[in-house]
Short mmCIF file of C-alpha atoms and ligand atoms in Angstrom, two decimals:
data_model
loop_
_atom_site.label_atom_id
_atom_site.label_comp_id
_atom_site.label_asym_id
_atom_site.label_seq_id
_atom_site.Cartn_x
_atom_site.Cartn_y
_atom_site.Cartn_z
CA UNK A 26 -25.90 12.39 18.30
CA UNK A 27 -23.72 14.01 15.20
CA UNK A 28 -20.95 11.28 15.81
CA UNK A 29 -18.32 14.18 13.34
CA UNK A 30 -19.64 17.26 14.88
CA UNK A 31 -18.88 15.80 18.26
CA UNK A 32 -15.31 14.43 17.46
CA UNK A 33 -14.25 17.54 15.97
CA UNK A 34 -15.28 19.22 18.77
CA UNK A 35 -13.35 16.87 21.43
CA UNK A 36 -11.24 14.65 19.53
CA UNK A 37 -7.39 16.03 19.18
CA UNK A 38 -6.83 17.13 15.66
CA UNK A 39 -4.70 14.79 14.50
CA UNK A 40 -5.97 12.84 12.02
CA UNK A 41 -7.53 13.72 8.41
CA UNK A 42 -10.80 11.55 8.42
CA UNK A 43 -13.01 10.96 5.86
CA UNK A 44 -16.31 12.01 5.84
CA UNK A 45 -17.45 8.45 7.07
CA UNK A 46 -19.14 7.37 10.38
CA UNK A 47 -18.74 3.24 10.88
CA UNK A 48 -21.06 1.93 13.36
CA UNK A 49 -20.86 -1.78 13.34
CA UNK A 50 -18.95 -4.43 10.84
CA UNK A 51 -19.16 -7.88 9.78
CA UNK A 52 -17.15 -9.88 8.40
CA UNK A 53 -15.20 -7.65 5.40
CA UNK A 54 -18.08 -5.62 5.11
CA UNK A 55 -18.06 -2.41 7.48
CA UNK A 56 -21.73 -0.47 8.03
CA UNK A 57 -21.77 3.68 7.83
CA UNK A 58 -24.14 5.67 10.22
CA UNK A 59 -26.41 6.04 7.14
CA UNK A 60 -27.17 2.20 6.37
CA UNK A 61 -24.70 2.46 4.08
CA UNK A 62 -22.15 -0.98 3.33
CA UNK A 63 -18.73 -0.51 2.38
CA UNK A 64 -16.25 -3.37 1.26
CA UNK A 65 -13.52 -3.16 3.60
CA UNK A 66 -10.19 -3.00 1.90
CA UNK A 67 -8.34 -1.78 5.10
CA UNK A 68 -8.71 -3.80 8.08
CA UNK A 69 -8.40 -0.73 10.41
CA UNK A 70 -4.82 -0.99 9.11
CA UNK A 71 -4.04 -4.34 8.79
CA UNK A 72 -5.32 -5.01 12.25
CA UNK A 73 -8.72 -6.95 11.89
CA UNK A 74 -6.51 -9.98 10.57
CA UNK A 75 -10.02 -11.81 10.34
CA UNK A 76 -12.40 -9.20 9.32
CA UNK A 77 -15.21 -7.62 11.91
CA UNK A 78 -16.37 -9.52 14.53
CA UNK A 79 -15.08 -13.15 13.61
CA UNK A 80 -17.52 -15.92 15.40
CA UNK A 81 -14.64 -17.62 17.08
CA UNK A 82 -12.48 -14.20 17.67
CA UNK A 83 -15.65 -12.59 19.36
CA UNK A 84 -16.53 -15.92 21.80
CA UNK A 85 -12.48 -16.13 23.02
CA UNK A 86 -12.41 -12.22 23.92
CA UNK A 87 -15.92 -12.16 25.29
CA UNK A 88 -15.08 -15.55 27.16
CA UNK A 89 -11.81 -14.06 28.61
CA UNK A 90 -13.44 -10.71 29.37
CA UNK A 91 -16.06 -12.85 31.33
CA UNK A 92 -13.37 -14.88 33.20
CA UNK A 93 -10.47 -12.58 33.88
CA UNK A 94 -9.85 -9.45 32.59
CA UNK A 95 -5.98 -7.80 33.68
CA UNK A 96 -3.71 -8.90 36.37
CA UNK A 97 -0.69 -7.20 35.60
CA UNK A 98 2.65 -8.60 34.84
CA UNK A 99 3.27 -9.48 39.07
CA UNK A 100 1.58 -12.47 38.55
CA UNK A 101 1.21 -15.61 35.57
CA UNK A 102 -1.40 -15.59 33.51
CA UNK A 103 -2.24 -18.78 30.55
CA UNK A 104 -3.42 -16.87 27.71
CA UNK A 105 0.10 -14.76 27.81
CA UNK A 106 2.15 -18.60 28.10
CA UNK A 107 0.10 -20.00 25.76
CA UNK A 108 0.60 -16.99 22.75
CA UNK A 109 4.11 -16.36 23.58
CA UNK A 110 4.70 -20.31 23.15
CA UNK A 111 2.64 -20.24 20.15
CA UNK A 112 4.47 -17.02 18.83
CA UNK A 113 7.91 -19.47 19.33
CA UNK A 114 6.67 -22.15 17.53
CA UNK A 115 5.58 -19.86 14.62
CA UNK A 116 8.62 -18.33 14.17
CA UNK A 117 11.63 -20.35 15.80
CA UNK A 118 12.37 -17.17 18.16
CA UNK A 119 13.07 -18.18 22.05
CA UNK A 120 11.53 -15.56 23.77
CA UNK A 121 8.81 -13.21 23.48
CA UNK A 122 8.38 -9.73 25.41
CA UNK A 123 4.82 -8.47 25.33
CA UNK A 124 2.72 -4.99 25.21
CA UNK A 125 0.52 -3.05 23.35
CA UNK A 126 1.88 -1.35 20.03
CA UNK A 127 3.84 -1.02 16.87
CA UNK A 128 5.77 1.75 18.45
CA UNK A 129 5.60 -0.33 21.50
CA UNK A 130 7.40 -3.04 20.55
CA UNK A 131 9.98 -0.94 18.45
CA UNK A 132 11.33 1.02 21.24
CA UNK A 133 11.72 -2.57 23.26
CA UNK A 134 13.48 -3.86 20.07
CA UNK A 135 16.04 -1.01 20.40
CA UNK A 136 16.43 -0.80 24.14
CA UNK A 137 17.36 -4.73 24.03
CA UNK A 138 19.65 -4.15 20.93
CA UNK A 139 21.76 -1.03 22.85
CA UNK A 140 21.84 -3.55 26.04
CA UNK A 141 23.03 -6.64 23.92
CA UNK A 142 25.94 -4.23 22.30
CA UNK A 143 26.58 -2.19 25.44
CA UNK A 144 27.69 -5.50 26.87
CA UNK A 145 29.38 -6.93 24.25
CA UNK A 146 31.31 -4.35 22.57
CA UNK A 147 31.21 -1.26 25.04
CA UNK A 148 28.19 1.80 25.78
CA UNK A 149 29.39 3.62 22.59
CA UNK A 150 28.20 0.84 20.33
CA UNK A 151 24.65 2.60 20.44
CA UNK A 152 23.42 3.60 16.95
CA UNK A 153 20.93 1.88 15.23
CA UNK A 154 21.03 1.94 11.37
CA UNK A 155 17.39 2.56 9.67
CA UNK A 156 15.92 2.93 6.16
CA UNK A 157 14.87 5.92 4.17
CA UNK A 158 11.56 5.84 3.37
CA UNK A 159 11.01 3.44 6.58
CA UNK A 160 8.31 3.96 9.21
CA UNK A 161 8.61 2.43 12.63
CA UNK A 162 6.35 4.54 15.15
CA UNK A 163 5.46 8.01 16.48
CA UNK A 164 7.50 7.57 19.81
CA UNK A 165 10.33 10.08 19.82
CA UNK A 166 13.00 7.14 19.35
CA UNK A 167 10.80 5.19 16.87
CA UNK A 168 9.61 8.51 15.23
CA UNK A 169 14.35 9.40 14.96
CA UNK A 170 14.03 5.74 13.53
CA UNK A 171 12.11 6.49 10.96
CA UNK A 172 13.27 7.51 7.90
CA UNK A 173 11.06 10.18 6.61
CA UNK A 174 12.08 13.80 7.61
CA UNK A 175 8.17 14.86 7.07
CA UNK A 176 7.62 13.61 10.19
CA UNK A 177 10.54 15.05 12.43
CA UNK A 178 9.22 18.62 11.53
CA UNK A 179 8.18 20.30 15.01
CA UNK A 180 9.27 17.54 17.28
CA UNK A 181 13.12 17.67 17.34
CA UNK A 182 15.49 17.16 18.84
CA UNK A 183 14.74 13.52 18.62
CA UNK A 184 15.89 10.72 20.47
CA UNK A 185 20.17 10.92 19.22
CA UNK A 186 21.34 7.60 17.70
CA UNK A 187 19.88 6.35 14.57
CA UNK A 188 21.25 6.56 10.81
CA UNK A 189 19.41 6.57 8.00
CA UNK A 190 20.70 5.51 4.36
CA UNK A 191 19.09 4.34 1.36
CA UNK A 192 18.15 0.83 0.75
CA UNK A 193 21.28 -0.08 -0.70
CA UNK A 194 23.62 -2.63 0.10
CA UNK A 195 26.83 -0.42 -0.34
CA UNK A 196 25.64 2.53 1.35
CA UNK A 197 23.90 0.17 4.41
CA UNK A 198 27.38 -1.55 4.69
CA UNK A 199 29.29 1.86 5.08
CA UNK A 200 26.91 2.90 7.53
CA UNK A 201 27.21 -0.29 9.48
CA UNK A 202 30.99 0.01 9.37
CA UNK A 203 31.23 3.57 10.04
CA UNK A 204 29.59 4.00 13.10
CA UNK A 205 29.75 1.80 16.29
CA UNK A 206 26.77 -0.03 15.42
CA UNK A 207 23.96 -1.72 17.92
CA UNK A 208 21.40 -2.59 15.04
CA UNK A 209 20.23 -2.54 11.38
CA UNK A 210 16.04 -2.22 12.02
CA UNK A 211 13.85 -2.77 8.46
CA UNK A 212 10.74 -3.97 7.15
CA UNK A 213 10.84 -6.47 4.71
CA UNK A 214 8.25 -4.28 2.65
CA UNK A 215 8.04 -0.91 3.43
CA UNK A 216 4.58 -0.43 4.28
CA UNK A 217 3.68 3.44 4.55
CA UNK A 218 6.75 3.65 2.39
CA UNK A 219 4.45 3.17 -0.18
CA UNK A 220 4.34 -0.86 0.22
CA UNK A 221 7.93 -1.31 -1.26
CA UNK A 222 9.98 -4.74 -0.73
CA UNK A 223 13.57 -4.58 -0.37
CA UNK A 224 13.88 -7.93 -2.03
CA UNK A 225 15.71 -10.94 -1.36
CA UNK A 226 19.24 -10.09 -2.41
CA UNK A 227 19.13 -6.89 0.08
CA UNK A 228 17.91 -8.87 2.50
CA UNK A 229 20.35 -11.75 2.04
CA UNK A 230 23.18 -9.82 2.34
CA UNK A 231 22.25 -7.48 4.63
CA UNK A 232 21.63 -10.54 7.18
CA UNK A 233 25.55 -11.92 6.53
CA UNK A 234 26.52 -8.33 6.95
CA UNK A 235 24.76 -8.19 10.75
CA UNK A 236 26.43 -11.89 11.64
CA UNK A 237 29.77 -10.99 10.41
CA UNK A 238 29.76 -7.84 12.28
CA UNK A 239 27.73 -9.12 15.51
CA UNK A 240 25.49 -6.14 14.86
CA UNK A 241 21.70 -7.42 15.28
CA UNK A 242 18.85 -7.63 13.21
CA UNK A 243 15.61 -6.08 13.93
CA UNK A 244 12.77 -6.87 11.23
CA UNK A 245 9.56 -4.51 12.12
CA UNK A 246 7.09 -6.98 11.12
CA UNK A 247 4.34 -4.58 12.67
CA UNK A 248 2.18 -4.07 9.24
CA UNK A 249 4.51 -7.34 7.65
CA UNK A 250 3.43 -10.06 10.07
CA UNK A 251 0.37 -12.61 11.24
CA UNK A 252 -0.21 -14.20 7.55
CA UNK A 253 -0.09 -10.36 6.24
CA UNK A 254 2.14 -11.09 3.24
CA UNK A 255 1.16 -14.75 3.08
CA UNK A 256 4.25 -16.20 5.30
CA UNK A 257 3.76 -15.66 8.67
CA UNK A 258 6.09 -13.60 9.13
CA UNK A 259 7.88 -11.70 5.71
CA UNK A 260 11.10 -12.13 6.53
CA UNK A 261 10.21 -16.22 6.51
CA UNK A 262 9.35 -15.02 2.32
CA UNK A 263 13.54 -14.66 2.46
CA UNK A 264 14.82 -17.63 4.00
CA UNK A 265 16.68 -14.87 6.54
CA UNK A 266 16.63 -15.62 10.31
CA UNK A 267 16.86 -12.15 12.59
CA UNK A 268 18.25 -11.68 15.72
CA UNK A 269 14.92 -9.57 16.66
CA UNK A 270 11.24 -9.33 15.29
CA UNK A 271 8.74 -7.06 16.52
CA UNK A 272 5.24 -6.97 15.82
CA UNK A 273 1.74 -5.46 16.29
CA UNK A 274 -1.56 -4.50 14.16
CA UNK A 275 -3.12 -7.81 12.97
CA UNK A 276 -1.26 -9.64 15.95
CA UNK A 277 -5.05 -9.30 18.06
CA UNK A 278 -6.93 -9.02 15.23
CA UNK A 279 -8.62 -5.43 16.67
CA UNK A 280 -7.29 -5.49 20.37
CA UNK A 281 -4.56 -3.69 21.00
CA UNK A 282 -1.25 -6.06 21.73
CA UNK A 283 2.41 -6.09 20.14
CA UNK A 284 5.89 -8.43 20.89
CA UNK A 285 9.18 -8.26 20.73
CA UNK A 286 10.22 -11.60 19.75
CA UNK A 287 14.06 -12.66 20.73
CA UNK A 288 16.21 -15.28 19.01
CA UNK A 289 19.18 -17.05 20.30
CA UNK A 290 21.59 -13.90 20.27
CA UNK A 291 19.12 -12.17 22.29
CA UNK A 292 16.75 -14.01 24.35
CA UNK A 293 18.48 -13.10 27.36
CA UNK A 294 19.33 -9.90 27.04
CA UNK A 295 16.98 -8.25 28.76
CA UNK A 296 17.00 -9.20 32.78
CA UNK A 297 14.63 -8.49 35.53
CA UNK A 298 13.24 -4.88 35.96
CA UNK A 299 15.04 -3.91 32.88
CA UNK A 300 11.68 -3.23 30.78
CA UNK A 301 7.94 -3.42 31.05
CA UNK A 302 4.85 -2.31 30.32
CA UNK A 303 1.52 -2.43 32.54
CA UNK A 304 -0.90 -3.57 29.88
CA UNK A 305 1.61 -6.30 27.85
CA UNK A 306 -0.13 -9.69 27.43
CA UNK A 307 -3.19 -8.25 29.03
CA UNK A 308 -5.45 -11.54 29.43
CA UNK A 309 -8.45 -10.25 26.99
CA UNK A 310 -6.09 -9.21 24.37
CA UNK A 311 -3.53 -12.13 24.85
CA UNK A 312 -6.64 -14.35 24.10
CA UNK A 313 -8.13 -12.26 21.29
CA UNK A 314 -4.28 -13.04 19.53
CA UNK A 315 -4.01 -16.33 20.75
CA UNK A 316 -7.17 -17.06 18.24
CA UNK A 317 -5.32 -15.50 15.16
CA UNK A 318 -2.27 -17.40 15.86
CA UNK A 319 -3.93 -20.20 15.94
CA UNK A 320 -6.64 -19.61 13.07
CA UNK A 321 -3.29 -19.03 10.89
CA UNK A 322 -2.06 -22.42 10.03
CA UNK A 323 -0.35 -23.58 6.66
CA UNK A 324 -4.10 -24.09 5.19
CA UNK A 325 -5.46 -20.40 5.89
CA UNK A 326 -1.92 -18.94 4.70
CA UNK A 327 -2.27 -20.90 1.30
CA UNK A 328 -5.58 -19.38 0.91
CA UNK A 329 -3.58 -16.01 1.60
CA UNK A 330 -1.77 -16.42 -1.33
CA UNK A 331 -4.64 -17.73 -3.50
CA UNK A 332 -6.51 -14.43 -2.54
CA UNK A 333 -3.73 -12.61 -3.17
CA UNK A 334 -2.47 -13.90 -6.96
CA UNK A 335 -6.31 -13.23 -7.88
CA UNK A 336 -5.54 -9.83 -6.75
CA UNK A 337 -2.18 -9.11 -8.61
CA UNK A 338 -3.54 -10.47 -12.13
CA UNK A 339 -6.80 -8.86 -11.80
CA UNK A 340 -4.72 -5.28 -11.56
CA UNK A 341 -1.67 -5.84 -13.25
CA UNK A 342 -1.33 -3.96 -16.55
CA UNK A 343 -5.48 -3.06 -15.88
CA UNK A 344 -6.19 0.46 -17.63
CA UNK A 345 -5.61 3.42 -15.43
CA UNK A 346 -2.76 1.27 -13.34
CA UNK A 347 0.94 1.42 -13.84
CA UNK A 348 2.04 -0.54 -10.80
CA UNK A 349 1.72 -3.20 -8.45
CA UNK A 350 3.89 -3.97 -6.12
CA UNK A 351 3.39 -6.27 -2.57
CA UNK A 352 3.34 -9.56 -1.29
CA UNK A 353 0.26 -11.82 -0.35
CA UNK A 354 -2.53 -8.87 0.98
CA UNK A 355 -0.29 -6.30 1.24
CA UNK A 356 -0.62 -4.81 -1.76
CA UNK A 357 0.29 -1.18 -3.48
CA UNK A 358 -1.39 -0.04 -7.04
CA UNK A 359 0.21 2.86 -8.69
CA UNK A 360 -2.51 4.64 -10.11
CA UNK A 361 -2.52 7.08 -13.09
CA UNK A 362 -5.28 9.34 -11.59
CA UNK A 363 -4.25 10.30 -7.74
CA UNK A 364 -4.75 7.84 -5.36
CA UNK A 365 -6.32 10.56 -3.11
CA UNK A 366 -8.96 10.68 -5.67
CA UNK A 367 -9.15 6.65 -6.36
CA UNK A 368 -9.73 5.93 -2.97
CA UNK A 369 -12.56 9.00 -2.55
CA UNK A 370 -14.77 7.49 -5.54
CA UNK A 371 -13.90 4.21 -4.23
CA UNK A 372 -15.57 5.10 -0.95
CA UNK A 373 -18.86 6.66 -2.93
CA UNK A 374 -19.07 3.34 -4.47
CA UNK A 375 -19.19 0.92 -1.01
CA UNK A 376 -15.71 0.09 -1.40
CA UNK A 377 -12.66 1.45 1.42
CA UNK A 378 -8.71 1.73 0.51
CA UNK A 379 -5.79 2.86 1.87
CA UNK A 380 -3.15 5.33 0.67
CA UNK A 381 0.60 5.09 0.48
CA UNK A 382 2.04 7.68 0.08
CA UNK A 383 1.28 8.55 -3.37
CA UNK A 384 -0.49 4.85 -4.36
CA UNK A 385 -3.62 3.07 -3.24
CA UNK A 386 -2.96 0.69 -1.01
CA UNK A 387 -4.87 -2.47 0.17
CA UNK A 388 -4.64 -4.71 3.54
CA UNK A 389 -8.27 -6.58 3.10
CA UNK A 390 -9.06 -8.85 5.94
CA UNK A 391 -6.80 -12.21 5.38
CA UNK A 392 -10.04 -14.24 5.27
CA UNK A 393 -12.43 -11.79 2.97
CA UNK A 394 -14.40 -13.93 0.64
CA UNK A 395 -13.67 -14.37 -2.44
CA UNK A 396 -16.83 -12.94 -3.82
CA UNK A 397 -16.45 -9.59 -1.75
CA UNK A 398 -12.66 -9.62 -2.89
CA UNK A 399 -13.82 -9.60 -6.82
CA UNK A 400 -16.58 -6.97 -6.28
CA UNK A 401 -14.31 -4.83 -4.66
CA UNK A 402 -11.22 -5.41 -7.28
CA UNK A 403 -14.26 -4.84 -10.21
CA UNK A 404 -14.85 -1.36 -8.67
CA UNK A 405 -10.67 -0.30 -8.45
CA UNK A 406 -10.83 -1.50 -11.85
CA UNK A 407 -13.80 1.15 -13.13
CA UNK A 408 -12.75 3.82 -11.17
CA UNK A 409 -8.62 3.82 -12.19
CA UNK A 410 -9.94 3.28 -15.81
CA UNK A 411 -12.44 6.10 -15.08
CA UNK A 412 -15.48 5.09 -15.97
C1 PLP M 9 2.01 0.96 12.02
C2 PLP M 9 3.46 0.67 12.10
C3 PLP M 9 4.20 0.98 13.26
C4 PLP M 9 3.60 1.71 14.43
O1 PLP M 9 2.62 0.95 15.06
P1 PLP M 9 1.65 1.61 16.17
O2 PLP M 9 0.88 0.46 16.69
O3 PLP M 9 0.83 2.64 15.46
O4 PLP M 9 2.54 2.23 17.19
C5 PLP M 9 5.52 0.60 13.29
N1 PLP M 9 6.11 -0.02 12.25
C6 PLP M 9 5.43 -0.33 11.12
C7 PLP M 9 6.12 -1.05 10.02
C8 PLP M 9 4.09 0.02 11.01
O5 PLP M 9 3.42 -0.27 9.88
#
């Protein structure tokens, strides 16, 4: 079958492919229609946390598929106590709400912030305060959340209730104190941004802003979290503690799953019948996470950041690149020829990156070897130099 022909024939328009056909993966390495093996700089978006088809990943999906495959949330299941426990322990959040996206876990994150401040302070304490320049879902409330007019065009009027302001301390505290306030949402680093971090200072204060005020704290750790930046989650980086942390992507290392996780402020916000979601903590995908959670321990994070500092002197002040910017594999290289055209003579020479808006960005498996990691580092090199 002509795997393009077929999806541009069927498949919704929506996304600008490239002119690649993946039919199996292993490991980093990711294996074209043709025969043809790419180094995998993008982890289907941060998501395969431990590459294709990880030996131990594969056995506890394929186990749970073979034992018990969805229940729904009417009845207990182990592999959702045991991740949402192990989720806790991770992070030193109480509680953990469960289902299946970035977006997902966003819009549950916002629903639990307007309940927490519709009870404490009165209904008109709805608005959320956001980031330019911030991304936080496709949902009409996530999509109003995000920062970025380019993708409000065509699909207002959105969801009423968000603010955005620059990532700066004066202009977030005005905002906070301006409006009656539910929430400040941010990443930590802005991922489709263009992979900026806010820092520590912002972050800092911006935390004793949200505690002196009561209003919450909602860090999107959706493209941030599960060992991404090194930390398990960023905001642990910062020495901050938020009041709520969603997450998604590498969370099931290639199943789809995402949490809202609730601190002390908020554990028990939301009540009985107040919020759902058929699929959350679906058995085969709760297991699939369960795995990285538990393959992510203080020993595979250090390697994390070993990976990662290879990575950051390799292509800092390299010919052809101005910038680098990131934490552990979560990295963004300003490039002085487009990144659009980087990343297609990357992919003619076996090697596939991201884009940021206007830099090449990278979100390699956490666990790519450190051979594959050089090769593919060696081939950004030639091709921003241009040879
Ligand atoms: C990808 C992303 C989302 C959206 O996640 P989906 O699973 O695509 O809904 C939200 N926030 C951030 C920071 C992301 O990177």
């Amino acid at each position: 079958m002509n795997i393009t022909k077929t999806n541009d024939e069927y498949v919704a328009d929506t996304y600008a492919r490239f002119p690649v056909e993946i039919v199996s993966g292993k490991g980093s390495i990711a294996v074209g229609s043709d025969g043809k093996e790419y180094i995998d700089l993008t982890s289907g978006i941060g998501v395969n946390s431990l590459g294709y088809c990880d030996g131990g990943w594969t056995a506890a999906v394929a186990a749970q598929a073979a034992t018990l495959q969805h229940v729904s949330n009417l009845y207990h299941t182990e592999p959702s106590a045991k991740l949402a426990k192990a989720l806790c322990e991770k992070s030193q959040m109480k509680k953990v709400f469960f289902c299946n996206s970035g977006a997902e876990a966003n819009e549950g994150a916002i629903k639990s912030a307007r309940k927490y401040a519709a009870e404490k302070k009165g209904a008109d304490f709805y608005t959320v305060i956001t980031l330019e320049n911030s991304f936080h879902g496709r949902t009409l409330a996530t999509l109003a959340a995000t920062g970025q007019e380019v993708f409000h065009k065509d699909f207002t009027p959105l969801t009423p209730g968000f603010v955005s302001v620059k990532p700066n301390f004066e202009e977030l505290e005005n905002a906070v104190k301006n409006n009656k306030t539910a929430a400040v949402m941010l990443e930590c680093i802005q991922g489709e941004g263009g992979v900026l971090p806010l820092g520590e200072d912002f972050l800092k204060k911006t935390e004793k802003l949200c505690k002196e005020e009561d209003v919450l704290l909602i860090v999107d750790e959706v493209q941030t979290g599960n060992g991404r930046t090194g930390a398990y989650f960023s905001y642990m980086n910062y020495g901050i503690s938020p009041d709520v942390v969603t997450t998604a992507k590498g969370l099931g290392g290639g199943l789809p799953i995402g949490a809202v996780l609730f601190g002390e402020k908020t554990e028990n916000v939301l009540k009985k019948g107040d919020h759902g979601s058929t699929f959350g903590a679906n058995p085969v995908c709760a297991a699939a996470a369960l795995y990285v959670v538990n393959t992510l321990d203080k020993k595979f994070l250090s390697e994390v950041k070993k990976k990662s500092d290879f990575v950051f002197s390799a292509l800092k002040n390299a010919d052809g690149i101005k910038s680098v910017s990131g934490e552990g594999l979560m990295i963004g290289i300003e490039t002085e020829r487009p990144a659009a055209e980087v990343i297609n003579e990357c992919i003619g020479r076996g090697v596939l990156c991201l884009k940021a808006k206007n830099k090449v960005r990278l979100l390699p498996p956490l666990n790519i070897p450190d051979d594959l990691l050089k090769k593919a580092v060696d081939v950004i090199k030639e091709v921003c130099k241009g040879e």
